[in-house]
Tab-separated table of C-alpha atoms in Angstrom:
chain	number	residue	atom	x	y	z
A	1	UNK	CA	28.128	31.176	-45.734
A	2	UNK	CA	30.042	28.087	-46.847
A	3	UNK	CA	28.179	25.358	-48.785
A	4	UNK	CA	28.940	21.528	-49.478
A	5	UNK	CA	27.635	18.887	-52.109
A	6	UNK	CA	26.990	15.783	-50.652
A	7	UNK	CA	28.149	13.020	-52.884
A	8	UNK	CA	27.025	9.269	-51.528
A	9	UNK	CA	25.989	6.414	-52.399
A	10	UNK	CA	22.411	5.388	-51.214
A	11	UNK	CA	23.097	2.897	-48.400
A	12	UNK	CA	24.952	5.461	-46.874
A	13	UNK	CA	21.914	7.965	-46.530
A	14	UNK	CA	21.057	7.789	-43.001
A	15	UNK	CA	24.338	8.608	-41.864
A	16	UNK	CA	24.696	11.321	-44.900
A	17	UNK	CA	21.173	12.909	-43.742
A	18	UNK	CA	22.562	13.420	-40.002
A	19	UNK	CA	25.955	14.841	-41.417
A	20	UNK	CA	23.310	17.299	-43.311
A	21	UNK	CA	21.403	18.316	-40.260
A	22	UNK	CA	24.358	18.650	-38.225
A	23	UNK	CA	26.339	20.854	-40.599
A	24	UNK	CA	22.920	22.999	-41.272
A	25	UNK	CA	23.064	23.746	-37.911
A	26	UNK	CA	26.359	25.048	-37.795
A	27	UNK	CA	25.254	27.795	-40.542
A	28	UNK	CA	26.831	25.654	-43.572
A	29	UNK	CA	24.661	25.236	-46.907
A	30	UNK	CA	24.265	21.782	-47.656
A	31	UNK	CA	23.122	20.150	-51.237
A	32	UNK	CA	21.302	16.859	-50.197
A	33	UNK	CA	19.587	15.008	-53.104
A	34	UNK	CA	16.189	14.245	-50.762
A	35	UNK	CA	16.325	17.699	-50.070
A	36	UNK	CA	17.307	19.109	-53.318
A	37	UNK	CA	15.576	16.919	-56.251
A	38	UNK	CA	12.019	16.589	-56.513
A	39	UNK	CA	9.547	14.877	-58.216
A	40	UNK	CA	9.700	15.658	-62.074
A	41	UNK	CA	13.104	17.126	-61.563
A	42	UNK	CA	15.900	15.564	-64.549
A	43	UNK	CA	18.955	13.827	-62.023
A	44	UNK	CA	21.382	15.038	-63.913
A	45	UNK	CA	20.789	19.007	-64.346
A	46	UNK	CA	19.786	18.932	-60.553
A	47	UNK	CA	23.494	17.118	-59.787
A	48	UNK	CA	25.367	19.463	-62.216
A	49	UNK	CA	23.824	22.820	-60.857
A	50	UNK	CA	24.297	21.396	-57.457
A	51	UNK	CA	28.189	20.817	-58.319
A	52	UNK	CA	28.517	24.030	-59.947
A	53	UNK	CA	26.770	26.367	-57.484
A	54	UNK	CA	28.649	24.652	-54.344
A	55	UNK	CA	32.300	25.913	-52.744
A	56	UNK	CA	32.464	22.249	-52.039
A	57	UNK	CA	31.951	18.917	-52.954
A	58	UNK	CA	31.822	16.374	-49.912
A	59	UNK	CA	32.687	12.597	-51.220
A	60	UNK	CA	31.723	10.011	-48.348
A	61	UNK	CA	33.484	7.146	-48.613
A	62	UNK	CA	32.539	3.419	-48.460
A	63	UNK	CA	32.625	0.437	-50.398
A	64	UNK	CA	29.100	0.800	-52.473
A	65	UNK	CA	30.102	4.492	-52.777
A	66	UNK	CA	33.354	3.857	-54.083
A	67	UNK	CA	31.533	1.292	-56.987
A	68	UNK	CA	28.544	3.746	-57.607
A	69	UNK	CA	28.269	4.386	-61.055
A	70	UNK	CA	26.475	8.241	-60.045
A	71	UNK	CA	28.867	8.753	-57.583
A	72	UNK	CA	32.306	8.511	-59.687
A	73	UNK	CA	30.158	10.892	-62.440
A	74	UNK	CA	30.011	13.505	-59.542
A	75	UNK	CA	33.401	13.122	-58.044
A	76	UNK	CA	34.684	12.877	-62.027
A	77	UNK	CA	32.761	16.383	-62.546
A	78	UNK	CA	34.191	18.038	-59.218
A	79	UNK	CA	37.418	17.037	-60.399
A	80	UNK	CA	37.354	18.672	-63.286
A	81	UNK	CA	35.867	21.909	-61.391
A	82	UNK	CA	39.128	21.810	-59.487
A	83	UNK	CA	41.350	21.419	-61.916
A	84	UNK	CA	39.753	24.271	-63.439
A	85	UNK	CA	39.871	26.850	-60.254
A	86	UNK	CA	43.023	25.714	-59.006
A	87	UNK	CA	41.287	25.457	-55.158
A	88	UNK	CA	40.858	22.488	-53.252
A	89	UNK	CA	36.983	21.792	-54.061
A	90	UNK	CA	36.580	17.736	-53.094
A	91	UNK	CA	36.573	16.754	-49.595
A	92	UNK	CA	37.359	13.243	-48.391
A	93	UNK	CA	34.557	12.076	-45.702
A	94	UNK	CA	36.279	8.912	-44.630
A	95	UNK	CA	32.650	6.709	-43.202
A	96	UNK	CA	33.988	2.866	-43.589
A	97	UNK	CA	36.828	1.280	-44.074
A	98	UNK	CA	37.549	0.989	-48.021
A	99	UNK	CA	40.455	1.551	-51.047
A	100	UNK	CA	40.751	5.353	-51.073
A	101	UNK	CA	41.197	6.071	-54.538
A	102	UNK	CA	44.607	7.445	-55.656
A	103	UNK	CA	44.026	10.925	-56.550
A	104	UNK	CA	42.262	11.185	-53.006
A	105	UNK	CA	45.059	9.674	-51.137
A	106	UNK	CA	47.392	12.467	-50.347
A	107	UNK	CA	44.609	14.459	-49.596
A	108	UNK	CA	43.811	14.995	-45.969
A	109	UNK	CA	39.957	13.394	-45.263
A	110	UNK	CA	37.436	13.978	-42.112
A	111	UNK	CA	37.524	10.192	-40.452
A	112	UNK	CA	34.157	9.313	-38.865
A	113	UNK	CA	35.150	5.811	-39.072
A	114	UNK	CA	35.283	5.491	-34.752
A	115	UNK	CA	33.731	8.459	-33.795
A	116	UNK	CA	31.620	10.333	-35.656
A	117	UNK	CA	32.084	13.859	-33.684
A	118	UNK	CA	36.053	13.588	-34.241
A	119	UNK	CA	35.069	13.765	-37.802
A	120	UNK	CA	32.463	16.418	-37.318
A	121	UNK	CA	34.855	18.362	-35.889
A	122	UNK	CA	37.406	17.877	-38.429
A	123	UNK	CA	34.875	18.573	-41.525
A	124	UNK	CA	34.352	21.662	-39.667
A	125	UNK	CA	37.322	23.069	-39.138
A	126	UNK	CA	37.327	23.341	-43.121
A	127	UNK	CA	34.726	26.085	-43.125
A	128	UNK	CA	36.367	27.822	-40.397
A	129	UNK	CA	34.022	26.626	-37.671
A	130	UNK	CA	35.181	25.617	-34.559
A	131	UNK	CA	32.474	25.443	-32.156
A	132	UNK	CA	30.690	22.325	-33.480
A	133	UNK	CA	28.267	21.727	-31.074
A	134	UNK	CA	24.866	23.446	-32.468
A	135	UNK	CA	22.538	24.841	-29.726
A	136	UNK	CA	19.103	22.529	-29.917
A	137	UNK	CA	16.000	22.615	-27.583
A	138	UNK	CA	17.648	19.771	-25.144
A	139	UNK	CA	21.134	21.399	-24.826
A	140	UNK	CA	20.337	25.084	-25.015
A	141	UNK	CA	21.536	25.512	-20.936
A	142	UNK	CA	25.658	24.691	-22.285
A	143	UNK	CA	25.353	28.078	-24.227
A	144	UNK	CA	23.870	30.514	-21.251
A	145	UNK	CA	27.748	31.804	-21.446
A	146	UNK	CA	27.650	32.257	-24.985
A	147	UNK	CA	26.830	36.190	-26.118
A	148	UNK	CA	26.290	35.016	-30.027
A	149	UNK	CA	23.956	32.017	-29.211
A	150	UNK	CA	20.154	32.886	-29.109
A	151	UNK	CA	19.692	30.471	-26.232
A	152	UNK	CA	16.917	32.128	-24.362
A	153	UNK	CA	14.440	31.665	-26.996
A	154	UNK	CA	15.214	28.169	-25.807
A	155	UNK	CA	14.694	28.780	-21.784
A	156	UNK	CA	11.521	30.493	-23.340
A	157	UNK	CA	10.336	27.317	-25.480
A	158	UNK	CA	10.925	25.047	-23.103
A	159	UNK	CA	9.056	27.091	-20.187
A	160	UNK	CA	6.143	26.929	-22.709
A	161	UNK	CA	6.424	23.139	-22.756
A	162	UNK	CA	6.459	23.066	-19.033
A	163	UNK	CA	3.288	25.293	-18.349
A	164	UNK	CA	1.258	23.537	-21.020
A	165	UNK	CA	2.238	20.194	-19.577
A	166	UNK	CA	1.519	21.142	-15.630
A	167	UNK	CA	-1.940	23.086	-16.614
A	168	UNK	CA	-2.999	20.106	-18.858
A	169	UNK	CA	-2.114	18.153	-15.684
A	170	UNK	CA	-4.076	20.249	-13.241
A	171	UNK	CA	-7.311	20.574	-15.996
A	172	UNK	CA	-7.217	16.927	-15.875
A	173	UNK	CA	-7.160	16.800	-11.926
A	174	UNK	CA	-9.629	20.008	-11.619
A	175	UNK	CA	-6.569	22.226	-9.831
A	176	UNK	CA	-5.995	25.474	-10.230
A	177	UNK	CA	-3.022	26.704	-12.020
A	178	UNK	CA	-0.902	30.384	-11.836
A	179	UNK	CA	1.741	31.436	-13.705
A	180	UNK	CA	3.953	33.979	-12.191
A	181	UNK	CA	4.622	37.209	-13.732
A	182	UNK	CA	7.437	40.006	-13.733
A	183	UNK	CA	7.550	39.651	-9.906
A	184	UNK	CA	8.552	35.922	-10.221
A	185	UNK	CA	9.322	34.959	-13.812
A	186	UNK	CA	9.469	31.729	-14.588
A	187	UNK	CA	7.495	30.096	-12.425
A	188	UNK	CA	4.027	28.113	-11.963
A	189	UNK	CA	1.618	27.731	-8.773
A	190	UNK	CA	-0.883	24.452	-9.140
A	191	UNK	CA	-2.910	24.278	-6.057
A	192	UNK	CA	-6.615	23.068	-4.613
A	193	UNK	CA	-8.739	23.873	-1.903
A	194	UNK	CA	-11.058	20.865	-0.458
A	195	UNK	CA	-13.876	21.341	1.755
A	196	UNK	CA	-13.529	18.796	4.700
A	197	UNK	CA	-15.794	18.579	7.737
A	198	UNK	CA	-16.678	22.609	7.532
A	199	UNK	CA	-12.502	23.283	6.954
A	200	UNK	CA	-10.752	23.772	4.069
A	201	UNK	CA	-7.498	21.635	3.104
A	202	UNK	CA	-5.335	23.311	0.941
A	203	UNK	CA	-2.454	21.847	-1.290
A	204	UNK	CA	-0.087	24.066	-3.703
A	205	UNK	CA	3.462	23.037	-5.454
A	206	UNK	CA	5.119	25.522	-6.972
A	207	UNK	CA	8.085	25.770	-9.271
A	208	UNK	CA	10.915	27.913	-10.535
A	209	UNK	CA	13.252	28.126	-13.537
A	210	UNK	CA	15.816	29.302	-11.497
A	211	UNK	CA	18.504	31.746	-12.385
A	212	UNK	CA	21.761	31.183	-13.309
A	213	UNK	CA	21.528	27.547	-13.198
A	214	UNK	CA	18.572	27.489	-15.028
A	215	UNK	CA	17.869	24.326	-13.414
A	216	UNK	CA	13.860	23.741	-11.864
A	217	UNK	CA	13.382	23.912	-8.352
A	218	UNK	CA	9.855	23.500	-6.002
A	219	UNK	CA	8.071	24.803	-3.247
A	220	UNK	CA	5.409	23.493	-0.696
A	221	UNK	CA	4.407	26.746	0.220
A	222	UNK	CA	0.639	26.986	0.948
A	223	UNK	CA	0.202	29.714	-1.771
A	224	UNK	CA	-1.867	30.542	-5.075
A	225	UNK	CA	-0.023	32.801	-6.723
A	226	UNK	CA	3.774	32.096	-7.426
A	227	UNK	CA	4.113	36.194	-7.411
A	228	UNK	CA	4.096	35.642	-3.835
A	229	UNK	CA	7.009	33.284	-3.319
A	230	UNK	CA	10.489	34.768	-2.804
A	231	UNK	CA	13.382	32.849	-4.784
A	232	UNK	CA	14.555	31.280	-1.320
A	233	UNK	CA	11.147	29.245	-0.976
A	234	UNK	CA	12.108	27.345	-3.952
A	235	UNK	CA	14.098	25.181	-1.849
A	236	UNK	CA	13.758	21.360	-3.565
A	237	UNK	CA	15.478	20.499	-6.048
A	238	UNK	CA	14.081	18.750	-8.979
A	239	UNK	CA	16.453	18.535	-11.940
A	240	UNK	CA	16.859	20.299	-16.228
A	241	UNK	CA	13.867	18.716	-17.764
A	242	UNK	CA	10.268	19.552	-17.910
A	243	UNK	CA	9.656	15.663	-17.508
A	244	UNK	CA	11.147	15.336	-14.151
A	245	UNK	CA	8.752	18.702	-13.329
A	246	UNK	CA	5.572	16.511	-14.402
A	247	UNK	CA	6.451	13.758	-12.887
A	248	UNK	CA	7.040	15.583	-9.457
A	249	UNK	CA	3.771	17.522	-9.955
A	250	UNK	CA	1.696	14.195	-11.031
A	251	UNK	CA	3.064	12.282	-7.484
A	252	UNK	CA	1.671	15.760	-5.456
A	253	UNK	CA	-1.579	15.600	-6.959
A	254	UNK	CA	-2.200	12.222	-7.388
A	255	UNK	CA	-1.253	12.143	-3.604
A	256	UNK	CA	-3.096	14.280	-2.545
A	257	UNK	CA	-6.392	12.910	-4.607
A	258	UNK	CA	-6.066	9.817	-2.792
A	259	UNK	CA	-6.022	11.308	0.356
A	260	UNK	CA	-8.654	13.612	-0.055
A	261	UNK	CA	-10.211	13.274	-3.259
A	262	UNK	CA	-11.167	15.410	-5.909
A	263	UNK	CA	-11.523	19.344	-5.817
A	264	UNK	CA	-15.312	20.306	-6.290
A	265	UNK	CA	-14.652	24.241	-6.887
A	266	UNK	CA	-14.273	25.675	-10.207
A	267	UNK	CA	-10.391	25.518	-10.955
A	268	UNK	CA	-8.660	29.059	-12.369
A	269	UNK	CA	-6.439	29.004	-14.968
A	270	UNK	CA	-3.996	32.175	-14.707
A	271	UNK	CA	-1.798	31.110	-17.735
A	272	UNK	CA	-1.109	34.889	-19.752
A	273	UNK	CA	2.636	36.375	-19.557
A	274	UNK	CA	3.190	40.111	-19.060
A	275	UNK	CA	5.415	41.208	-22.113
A	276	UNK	CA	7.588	43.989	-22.563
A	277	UNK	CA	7.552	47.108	-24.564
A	278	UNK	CA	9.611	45.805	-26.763
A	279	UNK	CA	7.394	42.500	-27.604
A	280	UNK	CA	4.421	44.426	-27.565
A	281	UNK	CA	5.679	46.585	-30.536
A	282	UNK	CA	6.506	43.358	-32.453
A	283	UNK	CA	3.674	41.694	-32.052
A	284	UNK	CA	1.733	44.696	-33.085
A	285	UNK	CA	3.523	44.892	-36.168
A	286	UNK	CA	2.744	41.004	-37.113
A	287	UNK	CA	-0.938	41.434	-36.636
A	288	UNK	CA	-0.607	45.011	-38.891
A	289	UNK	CA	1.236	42.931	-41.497
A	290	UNK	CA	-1.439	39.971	-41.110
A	291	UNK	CA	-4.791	42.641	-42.124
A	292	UNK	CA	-2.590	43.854	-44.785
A	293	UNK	CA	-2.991	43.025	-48.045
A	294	UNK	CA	0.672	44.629	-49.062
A	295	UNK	CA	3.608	41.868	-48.055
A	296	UNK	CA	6.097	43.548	-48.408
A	297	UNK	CA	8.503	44.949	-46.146
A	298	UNK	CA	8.855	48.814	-47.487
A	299	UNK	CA	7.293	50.469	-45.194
A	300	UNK	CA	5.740	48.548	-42.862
């Protein structure tokens, strides 16, 4: 796994701490001073073991950087390293406009200066890395093609957020709420039953994290349990984020409460999944490892 030493200058640190994040994410090692140097630690054995251990040193440049007293000491000491390996080991990360200095200026840099992903990208390509885009909760759906990208434990988080944030809805409005199983995965029934002149009115929406698209769509049919929907009743289309599912679900109820008021029946909350062989054999072997007082992982 590659790693870089990021050499800045302190004004500079917000933009340095997203360049961090972003290149963590693309499986690179990064040496970031609030990351790396704690309280007690000395400054200077924490920057010289960060130099040393590192297959790169990342200068970002900028006016204050290029007049920082700690930052020529680091870029002074990578030079040196350098010298001493004979392989390129300082990498010019152009941020503002300054006075490259001389021994930098044949040297081919990242520019972020207009657009910080054409110098993502760029920085990248260093390591070897072309896809820079790193999967994250909001963009997980882009890498559904992608065999190498874990993406479904994303569909998986995010269909966690969505049935916590439609059950707390219906707990709040007394409705019932069902989440579908292996017959229908995926998917959530909220529905009520009012009493109303010696009939009962009832009221269900229903919704689907639907297949390839992996986008949400709804249903008005009059069930309880989403098992019993076919993927052809989901029929309205609602949109990629479990906000826009609330929000469609909070109109139905709130709707229907003013219409007919609140339920008076005991709502049901039918909220468990239905896990595989598979899951049930690692989730077995956390709870073994949990009453264990050996950590290890020898033979467990």
């Amino acid at each position: 796994m590659p790693s870089i030493f990021l050499s800045h200058t302190s004004i500079d640190k917000p933009f340095v701490e997203k360049l961090a994040r972003d290149l963590k994410r693309i499986g690179v090692n990064v040496w970031f001073d609030k990351w790396e140097i704690k309280i007690g630690d000395s400054l200077t054995w924490k920057i010289e073991e960060g130099i040393r251990e590192n297959e790169f040193l990342g200068i970002v440049l900028s006016p204050e950087a290029l007049n920082s007293e700690w930052v020529k000491s680091e870029l002074g000491a990578a030079w040196v390293k350098q010298m001493q390996t004979k392989k390129v080991f300082v990498l010019p990360i152009f941020y503002r406009d300054c006075q490259i200095p001389y021994f930098l200026s044949d040297r081919k840099f990242a520019d972020f200066r207009s657009e910080y992903e054409h110098g993502f990208s760029e920085l990248a390509s260093v390591f070897g890395i072309e896809e820079t885009e790193a999967i994250t909760q909001d963009n997980w759906r882009k890498f559904t093609g992608n065999k190498k990208v874990p993406w479904k434990q994303y569909k998986i988080k995010e269909f966690e957020q969505l049935v916590t944030a439609l059950v707390d809805r219906a707990y709040h409005y007394k409705w019932s709420a069902w989440v579908g199983g292996t017959a229908n995965e995926y998917s959530i029934t909220l529905y009520c039953s009012i009493k109303k002149e010696n009939a009962y009115i009832h009221k269900s929406i229903s919704i689907k994290l639907v297949g390839k698209s992996n986008a949400y769509m709804a249903s008005n049919k009059d069930v309880s349990n989403p098992n019993n929907l076919k993927v052809s009743d989901f029929d309205i289309y609602i949109g990629n984020s479990v906000d826009a599912c609330d929000e469609l679900v909070w109109r139905t109820i709130d709707d229907f409460t003013s219409r007919y008021g609140m339920p008076t029946n005991k709502p049901h909350y039918h909220t468990e999944s239905f896990p595989g062989m598979d899951e049930i054999y690692e989730a077995t072997k956390e709870m073994i490892k949990r009453f264990n007082w050996y950590k290890g992982d020898k033979f467990l």
